[in-house]
PDB file of C-alpha atoms and ligand atoms in Angstrom:
ATOM      1  CA  MET R   1      -5.185  -7.917  11.873  1.00  0.00           C
ATOM      2  CA  ARG R   2      -5.946  -5.437   8.902  1.00  0.00           C
ATOM      3  CA  ARG R   3      -8.917  -3.206   8.584  1.00  0.00           C
ATOM      4  CA  LYS R   4      -9.446  -0.698   5.717  1.00  0.00           C
ATOM      5  CA  LYS R   5     -11.631   2.228   4.902  1.00  0.00           C
ATOM      6  CA  ASN R   6     -11.585   3.591   1.215  1.00  0.00           C
ATOM      7  CA  LEU R   7      -8.940   1.062   0.530  1.00  0.00           C
ATOM      8  CA  THR R   8      -6.773   2.685   3.250  1.00  0.00           C
ATOM      9  CA  THR R   9      -5.585   1.363   6.443  1.00  0.00           C
ATOM     10  CA  ASP R  10      -8.069   2.648   9.251  1.00  0.00           C
ATOM     11  CA  VAL R  11      -6.184   3.021  12.601  1.00  0.00           C
ATOM     12  CA  ASP R  12      -9.368   3.432  14.627  1.00  0.00           C
ATOM     13  CA  ALA R  13     -10.994   0.243  13.099  1.00  0.00           C
ATOM     14  CA  ILE R  14      -7.768  -1.686  14.009  1.00  0.00           C
ATOM     15  CA  LEU R  15      -7.672  -0.308  17.574  1.00  0.00           C
ATOM     16  CA  ALA R  16     -11.450  -1.140  17.973  1.00  0.00           C
ATOM     17  CA  ARG R  17     -10.632  -4.796  17.152  1.00  0.00           C
ATOM     18  CA  VAL R  18      -7.917  -5.159  19.744  1.00  0.00           C
ATOM     19  CA  THR R  19      -8.818  -7.519  22.585  1.00  0.00           C
ATOM     20  CA  PRO R  20      -7.008  -8.904  25.717  1.00  0.00           C
ATOM     21  CA  LYS R  21      -5.832 -11.749  23.488  1.00  0.00           C
ATOM     22  CA  THR R  22      -4.197  -9.537  20.808  1.00  0.00           C
ATOM     23  CA  LYS R  23      -0.383 -10.038  20.649  1.00  0.00           C
ATOM     24  CA  ILE R  24       0.720  -8.699  17.491  1.00  0.00           C
ATOM     25  CA  VAL R  25      -0.592  -6.074  14.823  1.00  0.00           C
ATOM     26  CA  PHE R  26       0.625  -6.135  11.217  1.00  0.00           C
ATOM     27  CA  VAL R  27       0.332  -3.084   9.010  1.00  0.00           C
ATOM     28  CA  ALA R  28       1.510  -2.958   5.407  1.00  0.00           C
ATOM     29  CA  ASN R  29       2.257   0.498   4.425  1.00  0.00           C
ATOM     30  CA  PRO R  30       1.973   1.106   1.595  1.00  0.00           C
ATOM     31  CA  ASN R  31      -0.503  -1.581   1.577  1.00  0.00           C
ATOM     32  CA  ASN R  32      -0.798  -4.424  -0.968  1.00  0.00           C
ATOM     33  CA  PRO R  33      -3.133  -4.861  -3.026  1.00  0.00           C
ATOM     34  CA  THR R  34      -4.489  -1.357  -2.641  1.00  0.00           C
ATOM     35  CA  GLY R  35      -1.345   0.793  -3.003  1.00  0.00           C
ATOM     36  CA  THR R  36      -2.528   3.309  -0.504  1.00  0.00           C
ATOM     37  CA  TYR R  37      -0.543   4.417   2.570  1.00  0.00           C
ATOM     38  CA  VAL R  38      -1.060   6.143   5.782  1.00  0.00           C
ATOM     39  CA  PRO R  39       1.278   9.020   7.044  1.00  0.00           C
ATOM     40  CA  GLY R  40       3.742   8.437   9.845  1.00  0.00           C
ATOM     41  CA  SER R  41       1.443  10.285  12.252  1.00  0.00           C
ATOM     42  CA  GLU R  42      -1.253   7.594  11.737  1.00  0.00           C
ATOM     43  CA  ILE R  43       1.228   4.700  12.462  1.00  0.00           C
ATOM     44  CA  ARG R  44       2.503   6.595  15.612  1.00  0.00           C
ATOM     45  CA  ARG R  45      -1.184   7.094  16.660  1.00  0.00           C
ATOM     46  CA  LEU R  46      -1.615   3.242  16.255  1.00  0.00           C
ATOM     47  CA  ARG R  47       1.379   2.487  18.369  1.00  0.00           C
ATOM     48  CA  ALA R  48       0.198   4.905  21.009  1.00  0.00           C
ATOM     49  CA  GLY R  49      -3.162   3.321  21.112  1.00  0.00           C
ATOM     50  CA  LEU R  50      -1.793  -0.248  21.379  1.00  0.00           C
ATOM     51  CA  ARG R  51      -0.752  -1.781  24.807  1.00  0.00           C
ATOM     52  CA  GLU R  52       2.984  -1.993  25.438  1.00  0.00           C
ATOM     53  CA  ASP R  53       2.805  -5.850  25.289  1.00  0.00           C
ATOM     54  CA  ILE R  54       1.374  -5.714  21.669  1.00  0.00           C
ATOM     55  CA  VAL R  55       4.121  -5.876  19.059  1.00  0.00           C
ATOM     56  CA  LEU R  56       3.459  -3.686  15.966  1.00  0.00           C
ATOM     57  CA  VAL R  57       4.892  -4.902  12.720  1.00  0.00           C
ATOM     58  CA  CYS R  58       5.414  -2.341  10.057  1.00  0.00           C
ATOM     59  CA  ASP R  59       5.662  -4.186   6.681  1.00  0.00           C
ATOM     60  CA  ASP R  60       7.295  -1.673   4.593  1.00  0.00           C
ATOM     61  CA  ALA R  61       7.936  -3.892   1.490  1.00  0.00           C
ATOM     62  CA  TYR R  62       7.044  -0.933  -0.761  1.00  0.00           C
ATOM     63  CA  ALA R  63       8.704   1.949   1.113  1.00  0.00           C
ATOM     64  CA  GLU R  64      11.348   2.531  -1.661  1.00  0.00           C
ATOM     65  CA  TYR R  65       8.596   3.677  -4.081  1.00  0.00           C
ATOM     66  CA  VAL R  66       7.069   6.274  -1.971  1.00  0.00           C
ATOM     67  CA  ASP R  67       7.602   9.964  -2.402  1.00  0.00           C
ATOM     68  CA  ALA R  68       4.856  11.321  -0.130  1.00  0.00           C
ATOM     69  CA  PRO R  69       6.441  13.868   2.318  1.00  0.00           C
ATOM     70  CA  ASP R  70       4.314  12.650   5.247  1.00  0.00           C
ATOM     71  CA  TYR R  71       5.315   9.016   4.773  1.00  0.00           C
ATOM     72  CA  GLU R  72       7.565   7.536   7.392  1.00  0.00           C
ATOM     73  CA  SER R  73       8.899   3.907   7.260  1.00  0.00           C
ATOM     74  CA  GLY R  74       8.684   1.931  10.606  1.00  0.00           C
ATOM     75  CA  PHE R  75      12.351   2.419  11.205  1.00  0.00           C
ATOM     76  CA  SER R  76      12.147   5.474  13.434  1.00  0.00           C
ATOM     77  CA  LEU R  77       9.355   3.936  15.610  1.00  0.00           C
ATOM     78  CA  ALA R  78      11.279   0.674  15.883  1.00  0.00           C
ATOM     79  CA  ALA R  79      14.265   2.694  17.002  1.00  0.00           C
ATOM     80  CA  GLU R  80      12.256   4.671  19.588  1.00  0.00           C
ATOM     81  CA  THR R  81      10.112   1.868  20.971  1.00  0.00           C
ATOM     82  CA  GLU R  82      10.856  -1.572  22.473  1.00  0.00           C
ATOM     83  CA  ASN R  83       7.784  -3.118  20.724  1.00  0.00           C
ATOM     84  CA  THR R  84       7.845  -2.237  17.095  1.00  0.00           C
ATOM     85  CA  ILE R  85       9.338  -4.092  14.198  1.00  0.00           C
ATOM     86  CA  ALA R  86      10.157  -2.589  10.684  1.00  0.00           C
ATOM     87  CA  LEU R  87      10.390  -4.998   7.906  1.00  0.00           C
ATOM     88  CA  ARG R  88      11.897  -4.590   4.386  1.00  0.00           C
ATOM     89  CA  THR R  89      12.378  -7.130   1.442  1.00  0.00           C
ATOM     90  CA  PHE R  90      14.606  -7.451  -1.542  1.00  0.00           C
ATOM     91  CA  SER R  91      11.647  -8.858  -3.367  1.00  0.00           C
ATOM     92  CA  LYS R  92      10.275  -5.494  -4.762  1.00  0.00           C
ATOM     93  CA  ILE R  93      12.390  -2.677  -5.897  1.00  0.00           C
ATOM     94  CA  TYR R  94      15.557  -4.868  -5.800  1.00  0.00           C
ATOM     95  CA  GLY R  95      13.896  -7.479  -8.012  1.00  0.00           C
ATOM     96  CA  LEU R  96      15.299 -10.477  -6.013  1.00  0.00           C
ATOM     97  CA  ALA R  97      12.097 -12.248  -4.990  1.00  0.00           C
ATOM     98  CA  SER R  98      13.367 -15.624  -5.890  1.00  0.00           C
ATOM     99  CA  VAL R  99      16.419 -15.209  -3.484  1.00  0.00           C
ATOM    100  CA  ARG R 100      13.939 -15.166  -0.556  1.00  0.00           C
ATOM    101  CA  LEU R 101      15.690 -12.428   1.390  1.00  0.00           C
ATOM    102  CA  GLY R 102      14.381  -9.598   3.681  1.00  0.00           C
ATOM    103  CA  TRP R 103      15.339  -7.924   6.806  1.00  0.00           C
ATOM    104  CA  GLY R 104      13.920  -6.448   9.886  1.00  0.00           C
ATOM    105  CA  PHE R 105      14.861  -3.680  12.445  1.00  0.00           C
ATOM    106  CA  ALA R 106      13.776  -3.933  16.055  1.00  0.00           C
ATOM    107  CA  SER R 107      14.858  -3.549  19.639  1.00  0.00           C
ATOM    108  CA  SER R 108      17.575  -5.954  20.925  1.00  0.00           C
ATOM    109  CA  ASN R 109      14.889  -7.737  23.071  1.00  0.00           C
ATOM    110  CA  ILE R 110      12.758  -8.529  19.888  1.00  0.00           C
ATOM    111  CA  VAL R 111      15.815  -9.439  17.785  1.00  0.00           C
ATOM    112  CA  GLY R 112      16.920 -11.715  20.718  1.00  0.00           C
ATOM    113  CA  VAL R 113      13.659 -13.598  20.690  1.00  0.00           C
ATOM    114  CA  LEU R 114      13.768 -13.931  16.928  1.00  0.00           C
ATOM    115  CA  GLU R 115      17.370 -15.225  16.872  1.00  0.00           C
ATOM    116  CA  ARG R 116      16.283 -17.918  19.424  1.00  0.00           C
ATOM    117  CA  LEU R 117      13.321 -18.859  17.147  1.00  0.00           C
ATOM    118  CA  ARG R 118      14.545 -18.749  13.546  1.00  0.00           C
ATOM    119  CA  PRO R 119      15.839 -21.929  11.855  1.00  0.00           C
ATOM    120  CA  PRO R 120      19.560 -22.294  11.493  1.00  0.00           C
ATOM    121  CA  PHE R 121      20.981 -21.101   8.089  1.00  0.00           C
ATOM    122  CA  ASN R 122      17.645 -19.445   7.175  1.00  0.00           C
ATOM    123  CA  VAL R 123      19.487 -17.001   4.929  1.00  0.00           C
ATOM    124  CA  SER R 124      21.851 -18.589   2.453  1.00  0.00           C
ATOM    125  CA  ARG R 125      25.285 -17.294   1.778  1.00  0.00           C
ATOM    126  CA  PRO R 126      24.395 -16.448  -1.984  1.00  0.00           C
ATOM    127  CA  ALA R 127      21.415 -14.612  -0.790  1.00  0.00           C
ATOM    128  CA  GLN R 128      23.545 -12.407   1.598  1.00  0.00           C
ATOM    129  CA  VAL R 129      26.034 -11.673  -1.181  1.00  0.00           C
ATOM    130  CA  ALA R 130      23.162 -10.730  -3.697  1.00  0.00           C
ATOM    131  CA  GLY R 131      21.448  -8.614  -0.899  1.00  0.00           C
ATOM    132  CA  LEU R 132      24.796  -6.656  -0.212  1.00  0.00           C
ATOM    133  CA  ALA R 133      25.386  -6.163  -4.015  1.00  0.00           C
ATOM    134  CA  ALA R 134      21.839  -4.868  -4.426  1.00  0.00           C
ATOM    135  CA  LEU R 135      22.101  -2.418  -1.528  1.00  0.00           C
ATOM    136  CA  ALA R 136      25.288  -0.958  -3.187  1.00  0.00           C
ATOM    137  CA  ASP R 137      23.498  -0.614  -6.451  1.00  0.00           C
ATOM    138  CA  LYS R 138      21.819   2.654  -5.907  1.00  0.00           C
ATOM    139  CA  ASP R 139      21.528   3.361  -9.654  1.00  0.00           C
ATOM    140  CA  HIS R 140      19.294   0.387 -10.013  1.00  0.00           C
ATOM    141  CA  VAL R 141      16.868   1.661  -7.319  1.00  0.00           C
ATOM    142  CA  ALA R 142      16.778   5.113  -8.742  1.00  0.00           C
ATOM    143  CA  ARG R 143      16.179   3.793 -12.210  1.00  0.00           C
ATOM    144  CA  THR R 144      13.466   1.332 -11.169  1.00  0.00           C
ATOM    145  CA  LYS R 145      11.767   4.005  -9.041  1.00  0.00           C
ATOM    146  CA  ALA R 146      11.663   6.500 -11.964  1.00  0.00           C
ATOM    147  CA  HIS R 147      10.480   3.895 -14.407  1.00  0.00           C
ATOM    148  CA  THR R 148       7.788   2.720 -11.973  1.00  0.00           C
ATOM    149  CA  LYS R 149       6.600   6.281 -11.206  1.00  0.00           C
ATOM    150  CA  LYS R 150       6.507   7.167 -14.979  1.00  0.00           C
ATOM    151  CA  TRP R 151       4.498   4.040 -16.064  1.00  0.00           C
ATOM    152  CA  ARG R 152       2.339   4.077 -12.872  1.00  0.00           C
ATOM    153  CA  GLU R 153       1.129   7.518 -13.877  1.00  0.00           C
ATOM    154  CA  VAL R 154       0.763   6.672 -17.615  1.00  0.00           C
ATOM    155  CA  CYS R 155      -1.190   3.731 -16.700  1.00  0.00           C
ATOM    156  CA  LEU R 156      -3.205   5.578 -14.220  1.00  0.00           C
ATOM    157  CA  GLN R 157      -4.374   8.146 -16.639  1.00  0.00           C
ATOM    158  CA  ARG R 158      -4.984   5.683 -19.424  1.00  0.00           C
ATOM    159  CA  LEU R 159      -7.166   3.454 -17.240  1.00  0.00           C
ATOM    160  CA  ARG R 160      -9.039   6.447 -15.887  1.00  0.00           C
ATOM    161  CA  GLY R 161      -9.483   7.687 -19.455  1.00  0.00           C
ATOM    162  CA  LEU R 162     -11.186   4.277 -20.116  1.00  0.00           C
ATOM    163  CA  GLY R 163     -13.785   5.111 -17.468  1.00  0.00           C
ATOM    164  CA  LEU R 164     -12.182   2.953 -14.639  1.00  0.00           C
ATOM    165  CA  ASN R 165     -11.810   4.102 -11.059  1.00  0.00           C
ATOM    166  CA  VAL R 166      -8.258   3.827  -9.886  1.00  0.00           C
ATOM    167  CA  ALA R 167      -6.887   5.001  -6.632  1.00  0.00           C
ATOM    168  CA  ASP R 168      -3.449   6.664  -6.568  1.00  0.00           C
ATOM    169  CA  SER R 169      -0.879   4.187  -5.742  1.00  0.00           C
ATOM    170  CA  HIS R 170       2.372   4.478  -3.743  1.00  0.00           C
ATOM    171  CA  GLY R 171       3.631   0.897  -4.645  1.00  0.00           C
ATOM    172  CA  ASN R 172       4.620  -0.657  -7.956  1.00  0.00           C
ATOM    173  CA  PHE R 173       1.151  -1.725  -9.020  1.00  0.00           C
ATOM    174  CA  LEU R 174      -2.357  -0.298  -9.644  1.00  0.00           C
ATOM    175  CA  LEU R 175      -5.706  -1.635  -8.573  1.00  0.00           C
ATOM    176  CA  PRO R 176      -8.460  -0.578 -11.116  1.00  0.00           C
ATOM    177  CA  GLU R 177     -12.037  -1.003 -10.029  1.00  0.00           C
ATOM    178  CA  PHE R 178     -14.303  -2.509 -12.668  1.00  0.00           C
ATOM    179  CA  PRO R 179     -18.057  -2.056 -13.179  1.00  0.00           C
ATOM    180  CA  LYS R 180     -20.539  -4.762 -12.380  1.00  0.00           C
ATOM    181  CA  THR R 181     -22.043  -4.392 -15.865  1.00  0.00           C
ATOM    182  CA  PRO R 182     -22.092  -7.818 -17.671  1.00  0.00           C
ATOM    183  CA  GLY R 183     -19.339  -7.823 -20.231  1.00  0.00           C
ATOM    184  CA  LYS R 184     -17.238  -5.314 -18.287  1.00  0.00           C
ATOM    185  CA  THR R 185     -16.512  -7.121 -15.032  1.00  0.00           C
ATOM    186  CA  ALA R 186     -13.080  -7.826 -13.454  1.00  0.00           C
ATOM    187  CA  ALA R 187     -13.540 -11.525 -13.984  1.00  0.00           C
ATOM    188  CA  GLU R 188     -14.342 -10.955 -17.665  1.00  0.00           C
ATOM    189  CA  CYS R 189     -11.474  -8.573 -18.141  1.00  0.00           C
ATOM    190  CA  ASP R 190      -8.988 -11.043 -16.423  1.00  0.00           C
ATOM    191  CA  ALA R 191     -10.209 -13.811 -18.965  1.00  0.00           C
ATOM    192  CA  PHE R 192     -10.009 -11.439 -21.925  1.00  0.00           C
ATOM    193  CA  LEU R 193      -6.372 -10.421 -20.890  1.00  0.00           C
ATOM    194  CA  GLN R 194      -5.392 -14.062 -20.307  1.00  0.00           C
ATOM    195  CA  GLU R 195      -6.324 -14.954 -23.774  1.00  0.00           C
ATOM    196  CA  ARG R 196      -3.940 -12.323 -24.977  1.00  0.00           C
ATOM    197  CA  GLY R 197      -1.247 -13.639 -22.880  1.00  0.00           C
ATOM    198  CA  VAL R 198      -1.479 -10.909 -20.185  1.00  0.00           C
ATOM    199  CA  ILE R 199      -1.619 -12.371 -16.652  1.00  0.00           C
ATOM    200  CA  ILE R 200      -2.508  -9.770 -13.960  1.00  0.00           C
ATOM    201  CA  ARG R 201      -3.936 -10.632 -10.421  1.00  0.00           C
ATOM    202  CA  ARG R 202      -7.559 -11.332  -9.323  1.00  0.00           C
ATOM    203  CA  VAL R 203      -7.879 -10.012  -5.774  1.00  0.00           C
ATOM    204  CA  ASP R 204     -11.133 -11.849  -4.760  1.00  0.00           C
ATOM    205  CA  ALA R 205      -9.318 -13.333  -1.670  1.00  0.00           C
ATOM    206  CA  TYR R 206      -9.059  -9.753  -0.313  1.00  0.00           C
ATOM    207  CA  GLY R 207     -12.893  -9.186  -0.637  1.00  0.00           C
ATOM    208  CA  LEU R 208     -12.113  -7.075  -3.832  1.00  0.00           C
ATOM    209  CA  SER R 209     -13.786  -9.302  -6.455  1.00  0.00           C
ATOM    210  CA  ASN R 210     -14.597  -6.120  -8.749  1.00  0.00           C
ATOM    211  CA  TYR R 211     -10.978  -5.149  -8.839  1.00  0.00           C
ATOM    212  CA  LEU R 212      -7.689  -6.438 -10.602  1.00  0.00           C
ATOM    213  CA  ARG R 213      -4.131  -5.684  -9.482  1.00  0.00           C
ATOM    214  CA  VAL R 214      -1.573  -4.955 -12.114  1.00  0.00           C
ATOM    215  CA  THR R 215       2.040  -4.613 -11.600  1.00  0.00           C
ATOM    216  CA  ILE R 216       4.091  -2.079 -13.432  1.00  0.00           C
ATOM    217  CA  GLY R 217       6.368  -3.968 -15.766  1.00  0.00           C
ATOM    218  CA  ASP R 218       8.667  -2.846 -18.619  1.00  0.00           C
ATOM    219  CA  GLU R 219       7.581  -0.643 -21.425  1.00  0.00           C
ATOM    220  CA  GLU R 220       6.694  -3.353 -23.804  1.00  0.00           C
ATOM    221  CA  GLU R 221       4.631  -5.191 -21.263  1.00  0.00           C
ATOM    222  CA  MET R 222       2.717  -1.991 -20.223  1.00  0.00           C
ATOM    223  CA  THR R 223       2.009  -1.165 -23.800  1.00  0.00           C
ATOM    224  CA  ILE R 224       0.750  -4.612 -24.548  1.00  0.00           C
ATOM    225  CA  PHE R 225      -1.463  -4.442 -21.225  1.00  0.00           C
ATOM    226  CA  LEU R 226      -2.907  -0.959 -22.007  1.00  0.00           C
ATOM    227  CA  ASP R 227      -3.798  -1.920 -25.714  1.00  0.00           C
ATOM    228  CA  ALA R 228      -5.462  -5.072 -24.413  1.00  0.00           C
ATOM    229  CA  MET R 229      -7.331  -2.888 -21.808  1.00  0.00           C
ATOM    230  CA  THR R 230      -8.398  -0.496 -24.452  1.00  0.00           C
ATOM    231  CA  ALA R 231      -9.754  -3.339 -26.505  1.00  0.00           C
ATOM    232  CA  PHE R 232     -11.543  -4.775 -23.610  1.00  0.00           C
ATOM    233  CA  MET R 233     -13.250  -1.574 -22.534  1.00  0.00           C
ATOM    234  CA  GLU R 234     -14.095  -0.495 -26.126  1.00  0.00           C
ATOM    235  CA  ARG R 235     -15.589  -3.874 -27.170  1.00  0.00           C
ATOM    236  CA  LYS R 236     -19.359  -4.011 -27.664  1.00  0.00           C
TER     237      LYS R 236
HETATM  238  C1  LIG M   1       3.106  -5.986   1.930  1.00  0.00           C
HETATM  239  C2  LIG M   1       4.156  -7.131   1.442  1.00  0.00           C
HETATM  240  N1  LIG M   1       4.981  -7.507   2.281  1.00  0.00           N
HETATM  241  C3  LIG M   1       5.800  -8.581   1.956  1.00  0.00           C
HETATM  242  C4  LIG M   1       5.721  -9.197   0.722  1.00  0.00           C
HETATM  243  C5  LIG M   1       6.601 -10.322   0.302  1.00  0.00           C
HETATM  244  O1  LIG M   1       7.956 -10.163   0.658  1.00  0.00           O
HETATM  245  P1  LIG M   1       8.899 -11.436   0.574  1.00  0.00           P
HETATM  246  O2  LIG M   1       8.986 -11.824  -0.888  1.00  0.00           O
HETATM  247  O3  LIG M   1      10.119 -10.899   1.252  1.00  0.00           O
HETATM  248  O4  LIG M   1       8.281 -12.485   1.457  1.00  0.00           O
HETATM  249  C6  LIG M   1       4.923  -8.728  -0.183  1.00  0.00           C
HETATM  250  C7  LIG M   1       4.833  -9.329  -1.619  1.00  0.00           C
HETATM  251  O5  LIG M   1       3.842  -9.498  -2.031  1.00  0.00           O
HETATM  252  C8  LIG M   1       3.997  -7.674   0.148  1.00  0.00           C
HETATM  253  O6  LIG M   1       3.088  -7.161  -0.750  1.00  0.00           O
END
């Protein structure tokens, strides 16, 4: 169950939706596709407000990109409680999405259940080797983080300069909000960009039909994207 206010996870709204049937609560922090995060104190307040038999899953797929001092990945809560799972992936900052590798950290009770449920050989040996090499490659993580931070900021300022609302993001993407004015909508922008070979993400399925999500790419990609955005916003 995921509820949001101002594009940000709303702990009170989640707690209000818990029923006797609730077994598990997932929170992506930072969240996709909004890029917003909640501080560790909010995740702890959520855990404290949930019954002990409800498992809290902290999906920290974008944790490596976060600098906010009050951010806390789910690890400490997973270490301190029996009923919290922290998840990480190699699909984001490590750039290994096609390897289909991720990992989790939880109490031995939860891990024991997952071990009994998971299919055999669910992580291939090449994926394990790639994951270990990726963990050792700290330069890659530092470089990617610095690049993402730089271009996320450049992109944020350029998009705001074009008159778009864009929330600060703590992930590797931005979520500009488009006006409802004919000629300037998110759907029209998406079509305009696609005609120029730029494919970003419609987020209608999240109830965000006047937004588009753009992932931070390399310098050439970001330059092409920003030039196309400028052409779209400035066209008559
Ligand atoms: C919040 C969040 N969790 C998990 C994933 C996917 O991770 P994986 O590729 O390991 O399934 C994504 C990818 O889009 C994501 O945004």
